[in-house]
C-alpha positions in Angstrom: 14.3 21.3 1.7 17.4 21.6 3.9 19.4 18.4 4.1 21.4 17.2 7.1 23.5 14.6 5.3 26.0 12.2 6.9 27.9 11.0 3.8 29.5 8.0 5.5 26.1 6.9 6.7 24.6 7.3 3.2 27.4 5.2 1.7 26.9 2.6 4.4 23.2 2.4 3.7 23.7 2.3 0.0 26.0 -0.7 0.3 23.5 -2.4 2.5 20.7 -1.8 0.1 22.7 -3.2 -2.8 23.2 -6.4 -0.8 19.5 -6.5 0.1 20.0 -6.3 3.8 17.4 -3.7 4.7 15.3 -1.2 2.9 17.0 2.2 2.5 16.0 4.6 5.3 16.5 8.2 4.2 15.1 9.4 7.5 18.2 8.2 9.3 20.3 10.8 7.3 18.0 13.4 5.9 15.8 16.0 7.7 12.2 15.2 7.0 10.2 17.5 4.7 7.8 19.7 6.9 4.8 17.9 5.4 6.0 14.6 6.7 6.4 16.0 10.2 3.0 17.5 10.1 1.4 14.3 8.9 3.2 12.2 11.6 1.7 14.5 14.2 -1.7 14.9 12.5 -2.4 17.7 10.1 -5.7 19.6 10.2 -7.4 19.5 6.8 -10.7 20.2 5.1 -12.2 17.6 2.8 -11.5 19.9 -0.2 -7.8 20.0 0.7 -7.4 16.3 0.0 -6.4 14.8 -3.3 -7.9 11.5 -4.4 -5.6 9.0 -6.1 -6.9 5.6 -7.2 -9.8 6.3 -4.9 -7.5 6.8 -1.9 -6.8 9.9 0.2 -3.7 11.9 -0.4 -1.8 15.0 0.8 1.0 16.2 -1.4 1.7 12.9 -3.0 1.5 10.9 0.3 -1.1 8.4 1.2 -3.0 9.4 4.3 -5.9 8.4 6.5 -8.4 10.8 7.9 -9.9 10.9 11.4 -12.0 13.1 13.7 -10.3 13.6 17.1 -13.4 14.8 18.9 -15.4 11.9 20.2 -19.1 11.7 21.1 -18.6 8.7 23.4 -16.5 9.0 26.6 -12.8 8.7 25.6 -12.1 6.0 28.2 -14.9 3.9 26.8 -13.5 4.4 23.3 -10.1 3.2 24.6 -11.6 0.1 26.0 -13.9 -0.5 23.0 -12.5 1.2 19.8 -15.6 0.2 17.8 -17.6 2.7 19.9 -15.4 5.6 18.6 -15.7 7.5 15.3 -14.4 5.7 12.2 -11.2 6.7 10.4 -11.2 6.9 6.6 -8.7 5.6 4.1 -10.6 6.1 0.9 -12.9 8.6 -0.8 -15.9 6.6 0.3 -19.6 7.4 0.0 -19.6 8.8 3.6 -17.0 11.5 2.7 -18.7 12.1 -0.6 -22.0 12.7 1.1 -20.5 15.0 3.7 -18.8 17.0 1.0 -22.0 17.2 -1.1 -24.0 18.4 1.9 -21.3 20.9 3.0 -20.8 19.3 6.4 -17.4 20.0 7.6 -15.8 18.7 10.8 -12.4 19.0 12.3 -10.4 16.3 10.5 -6.8 15.4 11.0 -4.8 13.7 8.2 -2.0 11.4 9.2 0.2 8.7 7.7 1.2 7.0 11.0 1.1 3.3 10.7 0.8 2.2 14.4 -3.0 2.4 14.5 -3.0 4.8 17.5 -4.9 8.1 17.3 -4.9 11.1 19.6 -8.5 11.6 20.5 -10.3 14.2 22.6 -13.4 14.5 24.7 -14.9 13.9 28.1 -14.3 10.7 30.0 -16.9 8.8 32.0 -16.4 11.2 34.9 -17.0 14.3 32.8 -13.4 15.4 32.7 -12.0 16.6 29.4 -9.1 14.4 28.2 -6.7 14.0 25.3 -5.6 10.4 25.1 -4.3 7.8 22.6 -6.7 5.2 21.4 -7.2 2.7 18.6 -10.1 3.4 16.3 -11.9 1.3 13.7 -11.7 1.9 9.9 -14.8 3.0 8.0 -16.6 0.0 6.4 -17.6 2.1 3.4 -13.9 2.8 2.7 -13.2 -1.0 2.5 -16.1 -1.4 0.1 -15.1 1.6 -2.1 -11.8 -0.1 -3.0 -13.0 -3.7 -2.5 -10.1 -4.3 0.0 -9.5 -8.0 0.3 -12.7 -8.6 -1.7 -14.7 -7.0 1.2 -17.5 -5.8 -1.1 -18.2 -9.4 -2.3 -18.0 -11.3 1.0 -21.2 -13.3 1.3 -21.1 -13.7 5.1 -21.2 -10.9 7.6 -18.7 -12.8 9.7 -16.1 -12.7 6.9 -16.6 -8.9 6.4 -16.3 -8.3 10.1 -13.1 -10.3 10.2 -11.5 -8.0 7.6 -12.8 -5.0 9.4 -11.7 -5.9 12.9 -8.3 -7.2 11.7 -7.6 -4.3 9.5 -3.9 -3.0 9.7 -3.0 0.4 8.4 0.5 -0.7 7.5 -0.8 -3.6 5.4 -3.3 -1.3 3.7 -0.6 1.3 2.9 1.6 -1.6 1.6 -1.2 -2.7 -0.7 -1.5 0.7 -2.4 2.2 1.9 -2.1 2.7 2.0 -5.9 -0.1 4.6 -6.3 1.8 7.3 -4.5 4.9 9.4 -5.3 6.2 9.1 -1.7 6.4 6.1 0.5 5.6 6.4 4.3 8.6 7.6 6.3 7.6 6.2 9.7 8.1 2.5 8.9 8.9 0.5 11.9 9.9 -3.2 11.9 7.1 -5.7 12.6 7.2 -6.6 16.3 9.1 -9.9 16.8 10.8 -9.8 13.5 14.2 -9.0 15.1 17.2 -7.7 13.3 19.5 -8.9 10.5 22.7 -10.8 11.5 26.1 -9.2 10.8 26.8 -11.7 8.0 23.5 -11.2 6.2 25.2 -9.4 3.3 27.2 -12.5 2.5 24.4 -14.9 3.0 22.0 -12.9 0.9 24.5 -12.4 -1.9 25.3 -16.1 -2.0 21.6 -17.2 -2.2 20.8 -14.7 -5.0 23.9 -15.7 -7.0 23.2 -19.5 -6.7 19.7 -19.1 -8.0 20.8 -17.1 -11.0 19.0 -14.0 -9.7 15.7 -15.6 -10.4 12.5 -15.3 -8.3 11.6 -18.6 -6.7 7.9 -17.7 -7.0 7.0 -16.1 -10.3 10.2 -17.2 -12.0 11.3 -13.7 -13.0 15.0 -13.3 -14.1 16.4 -10.2 -12.4 20.0 -10.5 -13.6 19.8 -7.0 -15.0 18.1 -5.6 -11.9 19.6 -7.5 -9.1 18.5 -5.0 -6.4 14.9 -6.1 -7.1 15.6 -9.7 -6.0 15.3 -10.1 -2.2 15.9 -13.0 0.1 12.7 -13.8 2.1 12.7 -15.1 5.7 9.7 -17.4 5.5 8.9 -17.3 9.3 9.4 -13.5 9.4 12.4 -13.7 11.8 15.3 -11.9 10.3 17.9 -13.6 12.4 16.9 -17.1 11.4 19.2 -17.8 8.4 18.7 -21.6 8.3 18.5 -22.9 4.7 14.9 -23.9 4.9 13.9 -20.4 6.1 15.4 -18.5 3.1 13.8 -18.0 -0.3 14.8 -15.7 -3.2 11.9 -13.6 -4.2 11.4 -10.5 -6.4 10.3 -7.4 -4.6 6.7 -7.8 -5.6 6.4 -11.5 -4.6 8.3 -10.6 -1.4 5.8 -8.0 -0.3 2.9 -10.3 -0.9 4.2 -12.8 1.7 2.8 -13.1 5.3 4.4 -10.8 7.9 5.6 -8.4 5.2 3.0 -5.7 5.4 5.7 -3.1 6.1 7.6 -3.9 2.9 6.8 -1.1 0.4 7.4 -1.2 -3.3 7.4 2.1 -5.3 5.8 2.6 -8.7 9.1 2.7 -10.6 10.3 -0.7 -9.3 6.9 -2.3 -9.8 6.9 -1.0 -13.4 10.3 -2.6 -14.1 9.1 -5.9 -12.6 5.9 -5.8 -14.8 7.8 -5.0 -18.0 10.3 -7.8 -17.4 7.5 -10.3 -16.7 5.9 -9.4 -20.0 9.2 -9.6 -21.8 9.9 -13.0 -20.3 6.4 -14.1 -21.1 5.5 -14.7 -17.4 1.9 -13.8 -18.1 -1.3 -14.9 -16.3 -4.0 -16.9 -18.0 -6.4 -17.8 -15.3 -7.6 -15.7 -12.5 -5.2 -17.0 -9.9 -2.2 -16.4 -12.2 -3.5 -12.9 -12.9 -3.9 -12.0 -9.3 -0.4 -13.4 -8.5 1.2 -11.1 -11.1 -0.9 -8.0 -10.7 0.1 -4.9 -8.7 -1.6 -5.1 -5.3 -3.0 -1.6 -6.0 -5.5 -3.1 -8.5 -6.3 -6.3 -6.8 -9.6 -5.0 -5.5 -10.7 -3.9 -9.0 -9.6 -7.1 -10.6 -11.4 -9.2 -8.0 -14.5 -7.0 -8.6 -14.2 -7.7 -12.4 -14.2 -11.4 -11.7 -17.4 -11.2 -9.7 -19.0 -9.1 -12.5 -18.3 -11.8 -15.1 -15.3 -10.3 -16.8 -12.7 -12.5 -18.4 -9.2 -12.4 -16.8 -7.4 -9.2 -17.9 -4.0 -8.7 -19.4 -1.5 -7.5 -16.8 0.9 -4.7 -17.7 -0.8 -4.1 -21.0 1.2 -2.0 -23.4 0.0 0.4 -26.1 2.2 0.7 -29.2 2.5 3.7 -31.5 2.7 3.6 -35.3 6.4 2.7 -35.2 5.5 -0.1 -32.7 7.3 1.6 -29.8 5.5 1.5 -26.5 3.6 4.8 -25.9 1.7 3.9 -22.8 1.3 1.2 -20.1 -1.6 0.3 -17.8 -1.8 -2.1 -14.9 -4.6 -4.2 -16.4 -6.7 -4.2 -19.5 -9.4 -6.0 -21.4 -8.5 -5.4 -25.1 -11.7 -6.9 -26.4 -13.8 -4.5 -24.2 -11.3 -1.6 -24.6 -11.3 -1.0 -20.8 -8.1 -0.4 -18.8 -7.3 0.1 -15.2 -4.4 2.4 -14.4 -3.1 4.0 -11.2 -0.9 6.7 -12.7 -1.8 9.4 -15.2 -4.4 8.0 -17.6 -3.1 7.8 -21.2 -5.4 9.2 -23.8 -6.0 6.3 -26.2 -8.8 6.8 -28.6 -11.7 4.4 -28.1 -10.5 3.2 -24.7 -12.1 3.7 -21.3 -9.3 4.5 -18.8 -10.3 4.1 -15.1 -8.7 4.0 -11.7 -9.4 0.9 -9.6 -12.0 2.7 -7.5 -13.7 4.2 -10.6 -13.9 0.7 -12.2 -15.5 -0.7 -9.0 -18.0 2.1 -8.9 -18.9 1.9 -12.7 -19.2 -1.8 -13.1 
């Protein structure tokens, strides 16, 4: 990949990241990889071209969603009522599995755009062929496949419909960001969040120093990894630096806050946070504590386990070798049952059943 690097800009961004002003934005200084450009515009794919990671759809290590641009309904009607258009897919659900099994192939486009707008094609109500932008609705089977927000276990249709109609792509991608090698490149600030003030570096540094670099939510001491302690704007407005609106939070607790669906955490940083929590004995005992500490990528599977009568799992479970050194880690485990949920490569531990979150939901 050819790089178009502005060294002064890279240095400026690196300093801002170290002070926790804004997430580092490589796209401001580096030419995008061709696959990122293709996905932002919509890349035509076949179902067999897709990888499945933790039950989710992926292209070259990037989380994607899949949609069919050609619509049966008139495109102006779809624009006015998105639920009348074709569904887009975010997981390897039973709909896609059935189509793959029956050899039914349509013109799919894969994209990682987060704005919820799709370029659809077809005739309008007057019979004229059009290419227009429109919202579409997510596939319900996809939500069930990964038990997103406990969708599979909602007892009332009204609750399920609420999750379906209020679905946000950015929030979904945030939930599963640790499952993928590459984070989305086209991250835009949440509307209405504003921008950071010029003195944010000093304000943020002061707050983190005064709290001893400890997360105000889970209690994690991040003195050795200060870049993973953020300062949270409670109301979501970045320019509001009043004392009551600022709270020091680790990156994991931060991304779980309201209005922060565009804050992504990569697998490396999440692994550090999990290891430190275990080392500092910040472990969950009941279900609420477990869900608070667990990686969002496995929340659906853990919630499913709860409904199936499992006991609370151990989060960040470590397997030790003969010399007691750690040889493998998983996101959640039930040692008594010898069942583990992992989102990375599955370790081969004799006697254990290693499953992705989606596989766990499907099996149990």
